[in-house]
Coordinates of C-alpha atoms and ligand atoms in Angstrom, one line a residue:
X1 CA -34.5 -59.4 192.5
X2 CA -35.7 -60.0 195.8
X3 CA -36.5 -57.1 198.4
X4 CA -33.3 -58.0 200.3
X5 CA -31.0 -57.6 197.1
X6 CA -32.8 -55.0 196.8
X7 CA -32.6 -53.1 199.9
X8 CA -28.7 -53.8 199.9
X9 CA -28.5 -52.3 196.3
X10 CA -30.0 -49.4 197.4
X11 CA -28.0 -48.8 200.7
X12 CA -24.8 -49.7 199.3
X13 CA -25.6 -46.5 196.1
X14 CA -27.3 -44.0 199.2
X15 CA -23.9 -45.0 201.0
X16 CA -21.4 -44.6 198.1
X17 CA -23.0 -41.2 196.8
X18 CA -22.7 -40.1 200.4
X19 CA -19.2 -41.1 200.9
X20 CA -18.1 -39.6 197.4
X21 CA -19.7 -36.2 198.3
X22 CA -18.5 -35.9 201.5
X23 CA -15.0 -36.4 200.8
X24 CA -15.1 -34.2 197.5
X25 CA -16.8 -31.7 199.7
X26 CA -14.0 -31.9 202.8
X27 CA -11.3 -32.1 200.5
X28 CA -12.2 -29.5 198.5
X29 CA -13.0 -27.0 201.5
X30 CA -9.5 -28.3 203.5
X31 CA -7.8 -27.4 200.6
X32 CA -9.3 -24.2 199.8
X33 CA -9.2 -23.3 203.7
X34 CA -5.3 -25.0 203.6
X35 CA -4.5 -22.5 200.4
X36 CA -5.4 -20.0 202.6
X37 CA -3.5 -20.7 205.0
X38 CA -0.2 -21.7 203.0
X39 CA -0.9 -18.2 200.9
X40 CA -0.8 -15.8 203.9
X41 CA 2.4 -18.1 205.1
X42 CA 4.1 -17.5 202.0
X43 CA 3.4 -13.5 202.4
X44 CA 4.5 -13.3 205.4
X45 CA 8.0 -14.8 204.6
X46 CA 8.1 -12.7 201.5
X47 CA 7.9 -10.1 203.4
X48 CA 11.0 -11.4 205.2
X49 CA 12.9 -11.9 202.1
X50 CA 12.1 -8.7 200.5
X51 CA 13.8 -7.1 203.5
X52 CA 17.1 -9.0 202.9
X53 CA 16.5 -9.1 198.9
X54 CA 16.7 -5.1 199.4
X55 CA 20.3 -5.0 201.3
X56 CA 21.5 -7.6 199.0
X57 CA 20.8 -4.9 196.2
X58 CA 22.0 -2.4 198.1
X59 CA 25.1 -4.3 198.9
X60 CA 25.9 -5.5 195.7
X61 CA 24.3 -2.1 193.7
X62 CA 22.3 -4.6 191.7
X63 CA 20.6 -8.2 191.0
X64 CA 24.8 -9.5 190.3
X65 CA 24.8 -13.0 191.4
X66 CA 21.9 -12.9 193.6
X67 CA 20.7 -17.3 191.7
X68 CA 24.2 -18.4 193.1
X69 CA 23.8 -16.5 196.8
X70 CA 20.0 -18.0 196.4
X71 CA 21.0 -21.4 195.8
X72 CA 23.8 -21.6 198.2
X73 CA 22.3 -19.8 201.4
X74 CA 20.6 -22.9 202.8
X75 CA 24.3 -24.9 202.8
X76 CA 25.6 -21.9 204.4
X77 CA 23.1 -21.6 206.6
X78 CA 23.3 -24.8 207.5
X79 CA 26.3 -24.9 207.9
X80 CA 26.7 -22.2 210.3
X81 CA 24.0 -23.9 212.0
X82 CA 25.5 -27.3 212.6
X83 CA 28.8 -25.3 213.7
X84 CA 26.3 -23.0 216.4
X85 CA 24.4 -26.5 217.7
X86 CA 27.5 -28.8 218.1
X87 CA 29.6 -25.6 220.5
X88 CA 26.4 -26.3 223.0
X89 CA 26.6 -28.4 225.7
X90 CA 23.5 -30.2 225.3
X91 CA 20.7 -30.2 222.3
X92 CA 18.3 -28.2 223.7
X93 CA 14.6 -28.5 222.0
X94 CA 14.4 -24.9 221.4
X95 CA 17.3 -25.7 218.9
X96 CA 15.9 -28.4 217.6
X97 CA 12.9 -26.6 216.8
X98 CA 14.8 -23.5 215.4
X99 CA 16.8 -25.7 213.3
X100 CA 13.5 -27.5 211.8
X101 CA 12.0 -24.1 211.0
X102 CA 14.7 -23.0 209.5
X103 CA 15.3 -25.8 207.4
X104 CA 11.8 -25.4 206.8
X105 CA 11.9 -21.8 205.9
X106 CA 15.2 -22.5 203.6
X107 CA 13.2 -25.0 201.5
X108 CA 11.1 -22.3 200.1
X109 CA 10.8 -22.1 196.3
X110 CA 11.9 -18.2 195.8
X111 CA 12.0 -16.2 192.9
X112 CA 13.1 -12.8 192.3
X113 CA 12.1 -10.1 189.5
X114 CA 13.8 -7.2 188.7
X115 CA 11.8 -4.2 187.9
X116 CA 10.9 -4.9 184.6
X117 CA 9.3 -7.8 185.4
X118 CA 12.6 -10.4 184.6
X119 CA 13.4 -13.2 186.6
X120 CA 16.8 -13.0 187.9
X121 CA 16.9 -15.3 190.1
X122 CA 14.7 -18.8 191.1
X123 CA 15.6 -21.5 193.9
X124 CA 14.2 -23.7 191.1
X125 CA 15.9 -22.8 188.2
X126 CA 12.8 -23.1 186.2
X127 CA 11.9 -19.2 185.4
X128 CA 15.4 -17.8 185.5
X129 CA 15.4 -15.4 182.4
X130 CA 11.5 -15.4 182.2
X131 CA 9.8 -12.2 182.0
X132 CA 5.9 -11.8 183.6
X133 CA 3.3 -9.8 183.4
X134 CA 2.6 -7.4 185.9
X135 CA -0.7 -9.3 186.7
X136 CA 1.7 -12.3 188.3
X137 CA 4.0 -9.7 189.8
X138 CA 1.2 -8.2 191.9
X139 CA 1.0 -11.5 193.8
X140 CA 4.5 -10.5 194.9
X141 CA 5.7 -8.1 197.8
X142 CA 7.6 -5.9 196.4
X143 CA 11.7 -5.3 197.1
X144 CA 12.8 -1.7 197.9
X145 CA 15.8 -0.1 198.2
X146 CA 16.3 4.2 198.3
X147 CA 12.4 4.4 198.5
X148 CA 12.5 2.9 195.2
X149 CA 10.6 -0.5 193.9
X150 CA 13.5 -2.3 192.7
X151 CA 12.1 -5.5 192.0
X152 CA 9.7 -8.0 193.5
X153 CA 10.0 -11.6 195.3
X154 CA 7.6 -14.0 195.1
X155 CA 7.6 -17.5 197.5
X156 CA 6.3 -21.0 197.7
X157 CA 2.7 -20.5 196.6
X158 CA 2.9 -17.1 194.8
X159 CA 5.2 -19.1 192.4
X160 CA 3.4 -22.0 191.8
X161 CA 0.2 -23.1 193.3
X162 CA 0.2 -27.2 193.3
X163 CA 1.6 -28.0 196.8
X164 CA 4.7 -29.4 197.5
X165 CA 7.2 -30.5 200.3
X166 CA 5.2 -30.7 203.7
X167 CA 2.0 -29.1 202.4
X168 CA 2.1 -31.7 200.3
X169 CA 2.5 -34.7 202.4
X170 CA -0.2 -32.7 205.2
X171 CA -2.4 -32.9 202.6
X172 CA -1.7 -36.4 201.0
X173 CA -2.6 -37.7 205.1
X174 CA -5.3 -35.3 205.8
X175 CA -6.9 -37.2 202.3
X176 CA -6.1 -40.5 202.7
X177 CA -7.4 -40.3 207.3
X178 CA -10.5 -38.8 205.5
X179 CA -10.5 -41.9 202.9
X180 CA -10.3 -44.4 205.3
X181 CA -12.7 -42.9 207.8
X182 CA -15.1 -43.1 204.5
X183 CA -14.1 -46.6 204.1
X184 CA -15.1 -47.5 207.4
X185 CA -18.3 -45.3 208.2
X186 CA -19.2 -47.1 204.9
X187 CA -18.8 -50.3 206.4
X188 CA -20.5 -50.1 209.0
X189 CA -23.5 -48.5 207.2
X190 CA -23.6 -51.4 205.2
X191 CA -23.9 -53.8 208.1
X192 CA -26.8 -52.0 209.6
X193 CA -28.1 -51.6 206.0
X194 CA -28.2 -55.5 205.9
X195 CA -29.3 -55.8 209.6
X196 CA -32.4 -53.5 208.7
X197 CA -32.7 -55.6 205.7
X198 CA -32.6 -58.6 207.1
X199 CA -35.2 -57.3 210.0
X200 CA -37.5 -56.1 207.1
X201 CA -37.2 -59.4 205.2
X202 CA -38.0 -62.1 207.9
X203 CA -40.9 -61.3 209.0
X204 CA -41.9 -61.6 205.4
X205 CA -40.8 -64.8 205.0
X206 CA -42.4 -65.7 207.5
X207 CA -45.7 -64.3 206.0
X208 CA -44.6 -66.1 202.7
X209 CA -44.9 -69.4 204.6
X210 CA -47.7 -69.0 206.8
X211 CA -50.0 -67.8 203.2
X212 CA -48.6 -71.0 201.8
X213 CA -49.7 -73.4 203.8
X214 CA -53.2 -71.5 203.8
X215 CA -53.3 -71.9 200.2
X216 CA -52.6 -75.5 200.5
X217 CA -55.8 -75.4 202.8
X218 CA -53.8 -75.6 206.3
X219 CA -55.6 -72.8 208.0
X220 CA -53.8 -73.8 211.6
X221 CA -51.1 -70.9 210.4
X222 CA -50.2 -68.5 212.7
X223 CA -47.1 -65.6 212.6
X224 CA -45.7 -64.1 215.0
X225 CA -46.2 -60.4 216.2
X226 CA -43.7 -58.7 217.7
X227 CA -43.0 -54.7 218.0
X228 CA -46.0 -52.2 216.7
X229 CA -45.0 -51.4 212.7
X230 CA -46.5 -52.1 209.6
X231 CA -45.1 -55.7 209.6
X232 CA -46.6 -56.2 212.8
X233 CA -49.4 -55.2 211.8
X234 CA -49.7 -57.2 208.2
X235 CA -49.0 -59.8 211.0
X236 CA -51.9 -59.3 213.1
X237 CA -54.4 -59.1 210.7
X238 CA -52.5 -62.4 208.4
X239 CA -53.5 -64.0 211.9
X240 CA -57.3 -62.4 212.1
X241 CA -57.8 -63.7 208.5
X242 CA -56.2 -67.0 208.9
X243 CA -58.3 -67.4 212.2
X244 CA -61.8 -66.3 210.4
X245 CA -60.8 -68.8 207.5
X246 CA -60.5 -72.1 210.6
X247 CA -63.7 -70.4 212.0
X248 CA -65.7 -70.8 208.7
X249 CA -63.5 -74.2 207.5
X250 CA -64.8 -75.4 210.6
X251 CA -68.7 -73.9 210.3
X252 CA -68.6 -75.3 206.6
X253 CA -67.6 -79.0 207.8
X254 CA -69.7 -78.8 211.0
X255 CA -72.5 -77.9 208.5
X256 CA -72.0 -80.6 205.9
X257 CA -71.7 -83.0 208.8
X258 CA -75.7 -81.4 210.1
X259 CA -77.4 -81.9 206.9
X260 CA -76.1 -85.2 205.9
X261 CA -77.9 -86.6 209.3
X262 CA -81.0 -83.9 209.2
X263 CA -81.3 -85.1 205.0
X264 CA -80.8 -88.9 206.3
X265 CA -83.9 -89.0 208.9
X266 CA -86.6 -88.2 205.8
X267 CA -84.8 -90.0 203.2
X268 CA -84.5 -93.5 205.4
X269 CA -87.9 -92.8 207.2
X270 CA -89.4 -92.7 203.0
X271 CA -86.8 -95.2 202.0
X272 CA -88.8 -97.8 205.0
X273 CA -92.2 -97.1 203.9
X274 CA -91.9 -97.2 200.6
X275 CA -89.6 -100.7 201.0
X276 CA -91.9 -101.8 203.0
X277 CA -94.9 -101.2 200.6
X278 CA -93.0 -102.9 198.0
X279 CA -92.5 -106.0 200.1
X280 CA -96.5 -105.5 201.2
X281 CA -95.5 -105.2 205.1
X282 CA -97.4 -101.6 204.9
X283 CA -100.7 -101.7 203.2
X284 CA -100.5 -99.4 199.6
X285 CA -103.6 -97.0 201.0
X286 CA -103.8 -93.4 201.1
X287 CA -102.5 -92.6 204.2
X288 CA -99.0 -94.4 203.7
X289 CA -98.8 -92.8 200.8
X290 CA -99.8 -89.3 202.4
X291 CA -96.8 -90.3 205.1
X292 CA -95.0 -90.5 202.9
X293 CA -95.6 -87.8 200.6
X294 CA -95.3 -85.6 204.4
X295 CA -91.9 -86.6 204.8
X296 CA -91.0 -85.7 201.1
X297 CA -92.6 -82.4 202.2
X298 CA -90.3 -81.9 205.3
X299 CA -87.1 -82.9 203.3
X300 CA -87.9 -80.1 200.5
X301 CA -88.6 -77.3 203.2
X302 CA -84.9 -78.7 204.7
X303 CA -83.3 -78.5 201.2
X304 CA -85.0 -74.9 201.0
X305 CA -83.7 -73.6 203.8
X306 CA -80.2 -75.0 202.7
X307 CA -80.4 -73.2 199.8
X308 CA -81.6 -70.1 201.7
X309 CA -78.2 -70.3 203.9
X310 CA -76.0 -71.0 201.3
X311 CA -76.9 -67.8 199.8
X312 CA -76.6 -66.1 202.7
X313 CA -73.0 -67.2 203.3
X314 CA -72.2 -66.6 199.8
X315 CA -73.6 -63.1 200.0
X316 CA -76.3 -63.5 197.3
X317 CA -79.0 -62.7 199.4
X318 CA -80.2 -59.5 197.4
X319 CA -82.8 -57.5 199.4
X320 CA -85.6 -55.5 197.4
X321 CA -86.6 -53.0 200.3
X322 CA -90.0 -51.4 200.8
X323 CA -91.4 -48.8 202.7
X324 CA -94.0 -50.9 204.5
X325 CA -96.6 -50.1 207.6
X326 CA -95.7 -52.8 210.1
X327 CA -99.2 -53.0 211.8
X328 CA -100.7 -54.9 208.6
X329 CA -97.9 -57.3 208.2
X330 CA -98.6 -58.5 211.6
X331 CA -102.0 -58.6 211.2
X332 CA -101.9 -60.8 207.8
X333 CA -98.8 -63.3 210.0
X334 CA -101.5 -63.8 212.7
X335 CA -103.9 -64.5 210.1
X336 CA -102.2 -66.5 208.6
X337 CA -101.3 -68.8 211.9
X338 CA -105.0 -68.6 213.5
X339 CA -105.9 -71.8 211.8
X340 CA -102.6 -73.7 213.3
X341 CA -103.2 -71.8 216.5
X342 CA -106.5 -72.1 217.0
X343 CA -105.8 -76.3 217.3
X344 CA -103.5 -76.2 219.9
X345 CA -106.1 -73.4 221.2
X346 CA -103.9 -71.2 221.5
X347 CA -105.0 -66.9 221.3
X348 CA -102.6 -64.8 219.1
X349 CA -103.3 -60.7 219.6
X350 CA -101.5 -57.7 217.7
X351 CA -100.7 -54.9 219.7
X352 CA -99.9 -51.0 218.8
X353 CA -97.5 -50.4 215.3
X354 CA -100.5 -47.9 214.2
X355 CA -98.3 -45.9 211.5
X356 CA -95.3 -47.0 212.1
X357 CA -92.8 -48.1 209.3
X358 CA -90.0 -50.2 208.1
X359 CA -87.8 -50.2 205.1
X360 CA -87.5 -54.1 204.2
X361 CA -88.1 -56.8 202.0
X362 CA -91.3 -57.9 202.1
X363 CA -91.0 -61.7 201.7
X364 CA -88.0 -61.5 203.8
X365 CA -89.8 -59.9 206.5
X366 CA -92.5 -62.4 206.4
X367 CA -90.1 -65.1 206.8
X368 CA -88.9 -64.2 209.8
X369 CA -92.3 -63.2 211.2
X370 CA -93.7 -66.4 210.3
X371 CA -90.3 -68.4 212.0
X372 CA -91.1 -66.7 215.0
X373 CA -95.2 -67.1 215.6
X374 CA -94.4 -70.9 213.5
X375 CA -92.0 -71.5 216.9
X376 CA -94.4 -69.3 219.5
X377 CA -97.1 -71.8 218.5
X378 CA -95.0 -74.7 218.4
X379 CA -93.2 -74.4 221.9
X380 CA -96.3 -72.8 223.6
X381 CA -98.6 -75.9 225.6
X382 CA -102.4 -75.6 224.6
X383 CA -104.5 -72.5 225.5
X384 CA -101.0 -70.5 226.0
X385 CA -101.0 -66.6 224.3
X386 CA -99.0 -65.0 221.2
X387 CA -98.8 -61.2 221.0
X388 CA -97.1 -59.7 218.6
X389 CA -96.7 -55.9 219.1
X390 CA -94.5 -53.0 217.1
X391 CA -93.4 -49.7 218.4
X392 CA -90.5 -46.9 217.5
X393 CA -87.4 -46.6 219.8
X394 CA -85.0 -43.8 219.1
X395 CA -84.5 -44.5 215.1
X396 CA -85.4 -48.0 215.1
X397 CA -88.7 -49.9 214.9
X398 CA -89.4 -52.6 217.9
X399 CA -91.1 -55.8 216.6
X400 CA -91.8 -58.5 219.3
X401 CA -93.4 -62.0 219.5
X402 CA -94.2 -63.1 223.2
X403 CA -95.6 -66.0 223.7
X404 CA -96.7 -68.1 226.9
X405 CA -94.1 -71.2 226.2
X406 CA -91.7 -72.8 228.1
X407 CA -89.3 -69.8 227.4
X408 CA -85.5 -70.3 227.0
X409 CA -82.8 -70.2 229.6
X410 CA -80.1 -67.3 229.6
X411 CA -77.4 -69.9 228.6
X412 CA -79.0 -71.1 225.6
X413 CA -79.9 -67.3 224.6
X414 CA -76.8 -66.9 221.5
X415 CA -76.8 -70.7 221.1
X416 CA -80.4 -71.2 219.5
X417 CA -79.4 -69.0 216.6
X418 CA -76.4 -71.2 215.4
X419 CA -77.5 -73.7 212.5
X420 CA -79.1 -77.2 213.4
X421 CA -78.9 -76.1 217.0
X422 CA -82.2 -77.3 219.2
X423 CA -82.2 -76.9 222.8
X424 CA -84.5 -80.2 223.4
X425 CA -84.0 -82.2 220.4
X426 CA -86.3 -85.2 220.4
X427 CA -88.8 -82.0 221.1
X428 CA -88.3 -80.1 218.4
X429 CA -87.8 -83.6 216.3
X430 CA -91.0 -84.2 217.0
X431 CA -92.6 -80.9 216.4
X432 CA -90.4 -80.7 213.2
X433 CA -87.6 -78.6 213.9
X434 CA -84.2 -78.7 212.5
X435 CA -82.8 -75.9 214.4
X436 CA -82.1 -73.8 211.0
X437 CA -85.4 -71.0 211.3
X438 CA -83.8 -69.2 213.7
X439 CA -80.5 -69.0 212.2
X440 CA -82.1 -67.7 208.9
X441 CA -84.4 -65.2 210.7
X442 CA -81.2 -64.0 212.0
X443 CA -79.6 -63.1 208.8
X444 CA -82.3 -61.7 207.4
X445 CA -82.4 -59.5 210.2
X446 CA -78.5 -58.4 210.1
X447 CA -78.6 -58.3 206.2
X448 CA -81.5 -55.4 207.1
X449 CA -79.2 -53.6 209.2
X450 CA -81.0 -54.7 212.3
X451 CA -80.7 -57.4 214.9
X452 CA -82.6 -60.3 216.6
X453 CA -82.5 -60.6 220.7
X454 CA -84.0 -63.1 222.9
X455 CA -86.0 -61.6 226.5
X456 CA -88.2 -62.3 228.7
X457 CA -92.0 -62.5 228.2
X458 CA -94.0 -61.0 230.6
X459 CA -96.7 -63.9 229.2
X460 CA -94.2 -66.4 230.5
X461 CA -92.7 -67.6 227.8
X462 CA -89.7 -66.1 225.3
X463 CA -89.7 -62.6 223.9
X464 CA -87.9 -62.5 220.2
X465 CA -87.4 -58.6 219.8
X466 CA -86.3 -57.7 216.5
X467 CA -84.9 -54.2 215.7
X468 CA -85.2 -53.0 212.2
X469 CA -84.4 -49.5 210.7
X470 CA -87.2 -46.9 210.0
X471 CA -89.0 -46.1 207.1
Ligands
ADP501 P1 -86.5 -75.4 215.1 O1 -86.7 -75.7 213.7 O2 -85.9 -76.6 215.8 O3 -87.6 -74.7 215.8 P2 -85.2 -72.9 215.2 O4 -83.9 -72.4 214.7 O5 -86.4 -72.2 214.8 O6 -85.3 -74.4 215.0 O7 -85.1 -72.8 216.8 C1 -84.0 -73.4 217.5 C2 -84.3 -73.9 218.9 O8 -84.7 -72.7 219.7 C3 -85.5 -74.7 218.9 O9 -85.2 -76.1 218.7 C4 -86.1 -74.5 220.3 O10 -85.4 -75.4 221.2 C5 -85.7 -73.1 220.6 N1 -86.8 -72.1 220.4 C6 -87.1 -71.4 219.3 N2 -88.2 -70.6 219.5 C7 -88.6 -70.9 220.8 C8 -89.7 -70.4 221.6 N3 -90.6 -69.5 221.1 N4 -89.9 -70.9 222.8 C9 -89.0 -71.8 223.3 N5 -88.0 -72.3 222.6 C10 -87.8 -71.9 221.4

C-alpha cells in the first residue's frame, strides 16, 4: 500500500470515528437536555389538568365517565373553537396561535388514576383498567378535591417516555440537520485529507525519480525545494548529495583521464628506447639501459603515488600515530636532502622545535616533509636557502619549509594542491613532477587533523606551513 492509500485510509477512520462520536455525543445530550425539557412541560400541564380533573370529580362525585369526557374534549373543544374564530371579523394571528396551542395542548396522552393506583381513564386506551405501583404514581401530580388526594394524572412523558407527535418530528430534524452537517464536514475533511496527502506524496515522487536516475549513474538530478519542512529538507540535502556525487564523477574521470597521459610519457619514452635498441638505432651500452631503467623508476614512483590516492579516496589510509619530537624529524629530512641539495648548492638550516611534539604517523609525516624540501630544492635556482623551522601556536604545532624559489602567485595558491596540477608544466616535466606530491601531502595532513597553507617566504621564495595537533 502506498503512503497515499495510506494517508487516505487513515483520514477517512480519524474522520468516521470523529463523526460517529460526535453525533452519538450531540444526540445523546439534545435528547437528554430535550427530555428535560419535554418533562417539566408535561408537569406543568399536569398541573393544569389536575385542577380541572378535581372539579370534574367534584362535579360528577366520582371518576363516572371521566375516558368518554377524556376522549371527546378535544372535538368539543374544537368545536367551540371553530364556532369562536369564524364570528371574528378577520383571523387574527393571536388566534391562530391560540388555536395551534391548543390543539397542541389537546393532543396530550393523559391518564388518570384513582386513589388506589387504577387507571380510569387514558387518551390512549392502552392502560385503562391497569393498576400501578406507587413508584409510577409519584411521577404524577396529584388530583385533589376536599383537601383530599383523590387520584393522580399523569401526561405526555410521565406516561410513556419514547417521544411522540412534535417532539418527535423536532427530534427526527434536529438528527437528521446534525447527520447531514456530519456528512458534509466529513467531506470536506476528506478533500483536505487528500490535498495534504497529495502535498506529502509529490515531493516524494519526485525524490523517487531524481534517486533513480542517480542509480542509473545520471548524477545531473536535481529536486526542487520549496517551503522549509522535512521534505524540503530531504530535498536539500538529496541535492547536496547528488551534487558531491557529479563533483567526485567528475574528479574520478578527470583523474583517469591524468594518469593515462602522466602513465603514457614513461611507457612510450621506454617503449622508443628499447625499439630502438632492438632495431640497433641506440647502441645496447649501459647508459641506455640505465635510461631506461630511470624511466621504469619514474613510472613506479607514479603508480605509487596512485595507489597512495586511491587509498586515500577510499578511506583506507589507516594512520598509526606517535608521539614524536619534531626537531629530529627535521633534522634526519635535511639530512637526508643535503646530498641533492648540496648539487644545486643550495644551504638547508633547521630552526627552533627544541621539545616540541606531535602526535602523527611517522612515515606519513616524513612523506610530506620530504614532498616539501624534494619541491624547495627543486624549484629553488642554485645557491638559493631551505629553512625548515617548528614552533607551538595556541594548541597546534607550526611546521614550515621556506625556501628562496621562485615562490607561487596568490591565484595559483588552492590550485597547486589539486591532483596532476603544475603551475609551469614543461618545468616541473623536466624536473620530474607530476603535480600529485602536493595533493598527497595534503591529505596526509587533513587525515591528521591538521592543514596545509601556502605563504610568503621572507627568503623569497614559498612558505608551506603545515599545522598539526600537539602531542
Ligand atoms: P610536482 O610533482 O609537479 O612538483 P606537486 O604537487 O609537488 O607536483 O606540486 C605542484 C606544483 O606546485 C608544482 O608543479 C609547482 O609548479 C608548484 N610548487 C610546488 N612546490 C613549490 C615551491 N616550493 N616553489 C614553487 N613552486 C612550487
Amino acid at each position: 500500500m502506498s503512503i497515499k492509500q495510506r494517508l487516505l485510509v487513515f483520514f477517512a477512520i480519524v474522520i468516521c470515528i470523529g463523526g460517529l462520536t460526535t453525533f452519538g455525543l450531540v444526540k445523546r445530550a439534545t435528547e437528554a437536555q430535550f427530555r428535560t425539557f419535554v418533562f417539566s412541560g408535561d408537569a406543568e400541564k399536569a398541573k393544569v389538568y389536575s385542577g380541572i380533573l378535581g372539579e370534574y370529580y367534584a362535579e360528577h362525585s366520582g371518576w363516572e365517565g371521566l375516558q368518554s369526557f377524556l376522549s371527546e374534549m378535544p372535538a368539543f373543544v374544537f368545536s367551540k373553537l371553530d364556532e369562536k374564530i369564524k364570528g371574528e371579523k378577520s383571523f387574527s394571528a393571536t388566534s391562530v396561535y391560540g388555536y395551534q396551542a391548543i390543539s397542541a395542548l389537546l393532543s396530550d396522552r393523559i391518564a388518570v388514576a384513582d386513589s388506589g393506583g387504577r387507571i380510569v381513564a387514558d387518551t390512549s386506551g392502552k392502560l385503562l383498567g391497569t393498576t400501578h405501583p406507587p413508584m409510577h404514581l409519584a411521577q404524577g401530580v396529584p388530583i385533589m378535591s376536599d383537601f383530599k388526594r383523590i387520584g393522580t394524572v399523569l401526561v405526555g412523558s410521565m406516561v410513556d417516555s419514547t417521544f411522540t407527535g412534535t417532539n418527535e418530528l423536532f427530534l427526527g430534524q434536529l438528527v437528521r440537520s446534525l447527520t447531514i452537517a456530519i456528512l458534509v464536514s466529513t467531506a470536506i475533511a476528506t478533500l483536505f485529507g487528500l490535498a495534504l496527502s497529495i502535498q506529502i506524496t509529490r515531493p516524494l515522487a519526485i525524490l523517487d525519480d531524481a534517486a533513480k536516475k542517480i542509480a542509473g549513474g545520471d548524477f545531473s538530478a536535481i529536486v526542487p525545494v520549496s517551503g522549509r519542512d522535512e521534505v524540503a529538507s530531504l530535498s536539500s540535502s538529496f541535492n547536496t548529495m547528488s551534487g558531491e556525487l557529479r563533483r567526485l564523477d567528475e574528479a574520478k574521470r578527470r583523474i583517469i583521464a591524468d594518469s593515462a597521459h602522466e602513465l603514457r610519457t614513461p611507457v612510450t619514452l621506454i617503449r622508443g628506447s628499447l625499439e630502438g635498441m632492438i632495431d640497433g638505432v641506440f647502441p645496447l651500452d649501459l647508459d641506455t639501459i640505465r635510461s631506461v631503467y630511470d624511466e621504469t623508476m619514474r613510472l613506479s614512483r607514479l603508480i605509487d603515488m596512485l595507489r597512495e590516492l586511491e587509498l586515500i579516496d577510499s578511506g583506507e589510509l589507516k594512520l598509526t600515530l606517535d608521539d614524536i619530537a619534531v626537531r629530529p624529524s627535521l633534522e634526519k629530512a635535511s639530512s637526508l636532502f643535503r646530498a641533492q641539495a648540496t648539487e644545486k648548492d643550495i644551504e638547508i638550516e633547521e630552526r627552533g622545535a627544541d621539545g616540541l611534539m606531535v602526535s602523527v604517523d611517522v612515515l606519513r609525516f616524513d612523506e610530506v616533509l620530504y614532498n616539501l624540501i624534494g619541491n624547495a630544492i627543486k624549484y629553488s635556482p642554485r645557491g638559493g636557502r631551505i629553512v625548515l623551522a617548528a614552533q607551538r601556536e595556541g594548541d597546534l604545532a607550526l611546521v614550515r619549509v621556506d625556501d628562496s624559489g621562485s615562490g607561487i602567485p596568490l591565484a595559483e595558491r588552492e590550485r597547486v594542491f589539486e591532483r596532476f596540477y603544475r603551475m609551469d608544466k614543461s618545468r616541473a616535466q623536466d624536473s620530474g613532477g607530476r603535480g600529485l606530491g602536493l595533493s598527497i601531502a595534503y591529505e596526509i595532513v587533513k587525515a591528521h587533523g591538521g592543514r596545509i597553507r601556502i605563504e610568503d617566504s621572507p627568503l623569497g621564495g614559498a612558505s608551506f606551513v603545515v599545522t598539526l595537533p600537539l602531542a
